[in-house]
Amino acid sequence: MVTRQAAGVLRPRVLSAAATEPRISPVPSSVRDALADPHWRRAMEEEYAALLVNQTWDLVPRSPGCNVVTGKWIWTHKRRADGTLDRYKARWVLRGFSQRPGVDYDETFSPVVKPATVRTVLSLALSRSWPVHQLDVKNAFLHGTLTKTVYCSQPAGFVDPSRPEMVCRLNKSLYGLKQAPRAWYSRFATFLVTLGFTKAKSDTSLFVYRRGDETAYLLLYVDDIVLTASRQQLLQRIITSLQQEFAMKDLGVLHHFLGVTVEPRPSGLLLHQRQYTLDILERAGMTDCNPCSTPVDTQAKLSEDVGTLVADPTAYQSLAGALQYLTFTRPDITYAVQ
């Protein structure tokens, strides 16, 4: 028996759009590399300008004994549902592990939207022919209000030349802080209550609006929002109110939410995670593998006592978590994943 590899017959490697698109600047490995690239430098300047406009911090002298949280730049390619490049994104993120409990943070809990809730809301909107829009909050965590005094270092590459020894005393929350998700959720939820929304008891990421014959449902997951309403006028009214309070963009009819692509069909909506699946395969180095109809070995006998232990289970745990999220639109692989 001669295998395909031994015979030199290999399938062409199918990669995501990241490797095939021309003239895309790769993700930099250092601040110096990023500042030398015009695309990434522009993204960093936009992020820094947004931080200043929102009055995120005040520069103050470093007092003895204060805990200064360090930070780092995170760069990423923001992509559309089909995998093509949308824009370059740079974000100044704090290293939350350098925070001290009771000193610069307390509560950290933030709710996560449940997949069953997303399917239920979309099913209701579809059955009643309601418009469904998605919204995006720019620098969502900057809107969160801190209850603890937090100091952080100045962003690398943008240190004030006249005051390089000073530190930032935060007025607003920042990405990476342990309390950032909770602070943003509390701020946003409080504002929704003023608009007439109430939290659903089954899922605190779902907000419901009812006034007479008007009904609206809003799903919140960090800075991604899905909004549907019984009337187009009500939908626009809510969007306008949100935009007056937050830096928010209406992305139009729902098409991509939490890594799930939404495509309209004559019979309803098709939800799939094709690009997400390709990313998982590429990360696992399995883009050349052949598909199989049964995604699990039916004869396997697993044991927790027999076999060689994996030296570093991080990669396995990461892939297992990614596959668990893939069951959102692929329930047929649930048994194999679990």
XYZ file of C-alpha atoms in Angstrom:
338
model
C 0.000 0.000 0.000
C 1.383 3.393 -1.026
C 0.154 6.442 0.853
C -0.639 9.730 -0.873
C 2.290 11.384 0.861
C 4.739 8.666 -0.226
C 3.520 8.992 -3.807
C 3.934 12.737 -3.677
C 0.202 13.377 -4.155
C -0.810 16.067 -1.723
C -3.811 18.309 -1.489
C -3.131 22.016 -1.960
C -2.891 23.722 1.405
C -6.031 25.730 2.108
C -5.226 28.721 4.252
C -7.289 31.572 5.501
C -7.267 34.868 3.635
C -4.450 36.125 5.861
C -1.815 34.195 3.945
C -3.122 34.747 0.428
C -4.019 38.460 0.409
C -1.250 40.623 -1.063
C 0.232 43.759 0.443
C -0.992 43.118 3.980
C 1.403 44.161 6.716
C 2.064 41.252 9.085
C 1.332 41.571 12.787
C 4.388 43.310 14.300
C 6.467 41.671 17.005
C 7.529 44.897 18.730
C 6.523 48.520 19.179
C 9.484 49.609 17.064
C 8.329 47.430 14.145
C 4.772 48.703 14.493
C 5.761 52.360 14.483
C 7.908 51.778 11.391
C 4.918 50.445 9.434
C 2.485 53.186 8.258
C -0.584 50.938 8.603
C 0.092 49.910 12.184
C 1.367 53.360 13.177
C -1.899 54.905 11.957
C -3.892 52.333 13.943
C -1.884 53.097 17.092
C -2.323 56.839 16.619
C -6.088 56.380 16.258
C -6.221 54.330 19.453
C -4.119 56.854 21.371
C -6.238 59.759 20.083
C -9.407 57.972 21.225
C -7.913 57.519 24.689
C -7.140 61.227 24.923
C -10.534 62.335 23.590
C -12.293 60.182 26.186
C -10.093 61.689 28.925
C -9.148 58.184 29.965
C -6.423 59.325 32.361
C -4.642 62.222 34.021
C -0.849 62.330 34.167
C 0.247 62.560 37.800
C 3.549 62.157 39.687
C 4.190 58.637 40.859
C 3.582 58.479 44.577
C 5.702 56.151 46.755
C 4.165 52.705 47.252
C 1.476 52.998 44.558
C 0.918 49.976 42.310
C 1.513 50.893 38.658
C -0.122 48.482 36.224
C 1.982 47.900 33.138
C 0.564 47.632 29.630
C 1.328 46.457 26.107
C 0.158 47.051 22.551
C -1.966 44.380 20.907
C -2.184 44.339 17.120
C -4.647 42.377 15.035
C -6.173 42.224 11.579
C -9.920 42.856 11.792
C -11.579 40.737 9.132
C -14.944 40.502 7.462
C -17.119 37.401 7.532
C -15.454 36.086 4.343
C -11.969 36.436 5.846
C -10.840 39.478 3.842
C -9.100 42.355 5.599
C -11.358 45.036 7.009
C -8.864 47.221 8.890
C -5.763 47.255 11.064
C -6.533 47.382 14.757
C -4.181 48.436 17.562
C -5.207 48.461 21.205
C -3.406 49.548 24.356
C -4.101 46.792 26.878
C -3.141 46.684 30.536
C -1.608 43.629 32.159
C -4.329 42.800 34.640
C -2.183 40.172 36.358
C -0.123 43.010 37.856
C -3.163 44.343 39.726
C -3.552 43.719 43.444
C -6.886 42.485 44.855
C -8.407 44.973 47.251
C -5.966 47.656 46.118
C -6.982 48.466 42.534
C -9.852 46.016 41.909
C -12.642 44.148 43.692
C -15.515 42.568 41.749
C -14.701 41.246 38.271
C -17.790 39.283 37.159
C -19.306 40.099 33.765
C -22.125 38.070 32.143
C -21.650 36.182 28.878
C -24.484 35.771 26.398
C -25.757 32.204 26.019
C -25.935 30.567 22.544
C -29.471 29.355 23.268
C -30.524 32.951 23.930
C -29.097 34.100 20.574
C -30.976 31.368 18.711
C -34.205 32.140 20.569
C -34.064 35.882 19.854
C -33.275 35.316 16.164
C -36.082 32.751 15.881
C -38.587 35.176 17.397
C -37.472 38.028 15.129
C -37.585 35.790 12.054
C -41.025 34.369 12.807
C -42.422 37.878 13.265
C -40.505 39.487 10.358
C -38.798 41.994 12.651
C -35.701 43.945 11.511
C -32.479 42.763 13.143
C -29.444 45.060 13.307
C -25.998 44.707 14.794
C -24.182 47.508 16.574
C -20.561 47.980 17.541
C -19.304 50.132 20.393
C -15.990 51.847 19.739
C -13.607 51.470 22.689
C -16.408 50.052 24.795
C -14.380 49.661 27.978
C -13.519 53.364 27.962
C -17.127 54.019 28.937
C -16.832 52.006 32.151
C -16.575 53.877 35.442
C -13.925 52.756 37.941
C -14.651 52.512 41.653
C -10.987 51.988 42.598
C -8.008 54.259 41.927
C -5.810 52.643 39.293
C -2.419 53.841 38.052
C -0.823 52.608 34.835
C 2.248 53.355 32.744
C 2.101 55.638 29.710
C 1.577 53.851 26.358
C 4.841 52.697 24.811
C 5.806 54.897 21.882
C 3.537 57.726 23.079
C 5.207 58.779 26.326
C 4.855 62.502 26.983
C 8.378 63.851 26.294
C 7.945 66.694 28.783
C 6.710 64.387 31.589
C 8.183 60.933 30.992
C 8.441 60.101 34.694
C 4.717 60.564 35.350
C 2.095 57.803 35.419
C -1.530 57.671 34.288
C -4.249 57.859 36.929
C -7.224 56.295 35.191
C -10.548 58.079 34.977
C -12.076 55.422 32.716
C -11.673 51.704 32.429
C -9.199 50.148 29.987
C -8.940 46.800 28.239
C -7.036 44.281 30.322
C -8.171 45.528 33.706
C -9.781 42.786 35.742
C -12.818 44.952 36.469
C -13.124 46.384 32.927
C -15.882 44.060 31.611
C -17.955 44.514 34.750
C -17.533 48.304 34.727
C -18.652 48.559 31.084
C -21.603 46.214 31.578
C -22.795 48.144 34.628
C -22.609 51.457 32.775
C -24.406 50.147 29.691
C -27.079 48.278 31.656
C -27.806 51.348 33.768
C -28.382 53.444 30.653
C -30.656 50.814 29.087
C -32.844 50.912 32.185
C -33.352 54.656 31.657
C -34.613 53.846 28.136
C -37.209 51.447 29.521
C -35.374 48.134 29.138
C -35.350 45.429 31.805
C -32.892 42.575 32.310
C -34.114 39.102 31.465
C -34.004 36.770 34.461
C -32.837 33.812 32.361
C -29.877 35.653 30.802
C -28.495 38.932 32.117
C -27.027 39.722 28.673
C -30.562 39.967 27.267
C -32.531 43.193 27.731
C -36.240 43.446 26.927
C -38.261 46.564 26.093
C -42.097 46.515 26.216
C -44.358 49.542 25.895
C -47.898 48.856 24.734
C -47.634 47.032 21.410
C -43.932 47.886 21.021
C -41.315 45.249 21.852
C -37.544 45.135 21.443
C -34.805 42.673 22.375
C -31.146 43.628 22.836
C -28.279 41.154 23.221
C -24.983 42.427 24.626
C -21.629 40.666 24.541
C -18.805 43.063 25.474
C -18.902 45.588 22.586
C -21.030 43.550 20.152
C -24.774 44.188 20.178
C -27.716 42.572 18.394
C -30.920 44.598 18.410
C -34.330 43.655 17.065
C -37.645 45.496 17.432
C -41.250 45.061 16.432
C -41.129 48.233 14.337
C -38.445 49.891 12.258
C -39.223 53.258 13.873
C -38.674 51.800 17.348
C -35.398 50.237 16.223
C -34.084 53.549 14.887
C -35.231 55.393 17.980
C -33.276 53.052 20.249
C -30.182 53.219 18.028
C -30.285 57.027 18.050
C -30.527 57.097 21.849
C -27.562 54.728 22.186
C -25.454 56.733 19.736
C -26.108 59.915 21.700
C -24.696 58.279 24.831
C -21.906 56.064 23.445
C -19.526 56.049 20.485
C -21.551 53.467 18.618
C -21.805 52.426 14.974
C -24.829 50.849 13.324
C -23.449 48.033 11.153
C -26.792 47.479 9.446
C -28.647 44.210 9.060
C -27.163 41.393 11.161
C -24.521 39.540 9.159
C -21.691 38.558 11.537
C -21.909 38.210 15.306
C -19.436 36.560 17.709
C -17.688 34.695 14.917
C -20.981 33.440 13.490
C -21.918 34.418 9.949
C -25.614 35.096 9.356
C -26.874 34.691 5.794
C -30.513 35.234 4.750
C -32.216 32.350 2.964
C -35.723 32.013 1.466
C -36.558 29.621 4.287
C -34.976 31.684 7.071
C -31.455 32.454 8.299
C -28.366 30.294 7.815
C -25.883 30.439 10.676
C -22.411 29.075 10.024
C -18.828 29.428 11.271
C -16.875 28.590 8.118
C -14.078 31.110 8.612
C -13.847 30.242 12.301
C -13.526 26.560 11.337
C -10.727 27.298 8.862
C -8.888 29.249 11.544
C -9.128 26.276 13.938
C -7.815 23.856 11.297
C -4.924 26.150 10.446
C -4.026 26.599 14.104
C -4.014 22.829 14.584
C -2.018 22.223 11.392
C -4.807 20.091 9.913
C -5.736 21.989 6.753
C -4.374 19.085 4.643
C -6.436 16.415 6.390
C -9.242 14.562 4.639
C -12.804 14.909 5.975
C -14.652 11.958 7.469
C -18.336 11.270 7.928
C -17.901 10.164 11.559
C -15.827 12.734 13.470
C -14.829 10.303 16.236
C -13.133 6.912 16.489
C -15.982 4.542 17.376
C -13.519 1.855 18.550
C -11.407 4.059 20.788
C -10.924 3.027 24.411
C -9.770 5.994 26.447
C -8.371 5.791 29.950
C -7.223 8.425 32.402
C -4.600 6.037 33.795
C -3.020 4.514 30.663
C -0.872 6.462 28.210
C 1.777 9.148 28.199
C 0.892 12.464 29.784
C 1.116 15.548 27.597
C 3.933 17.842 28.697
C 2.001 21.044 27.985
C -1.797 20.696 27.667
C -2.299 24.351 26.716
C -2.662 23.725 22.973
C -5.101 20.859 23.552
C -7.185 22.894 25.988
C -7.288 25.820 23.564
C -8.462 23.649 20.670
C -11.018 21.875 22.862
C -12.496 25.229 23.880
C -12.563 26.397 20.260
C -14.351 23.227 19.174
C -16.877 23.620 21.974
C -17.772 27.049 20.605
C -17.998 25.548 17.116
C -20.892 23.380 18.319
C -22.929 26.614 18.284
C -23.658 25.912 14.600
C -22.363 22.327 14.398
C -24.282 20.348 17.022
C -23.426 17.157 15.080
C -19.874 17.238 16.468
C -20.948 17.709 20.083
C -20.378 14.070 21.055
C -16.884 14.019 19.528
C -15.941 17.278 21.263
C -17.347 16.407 24.664
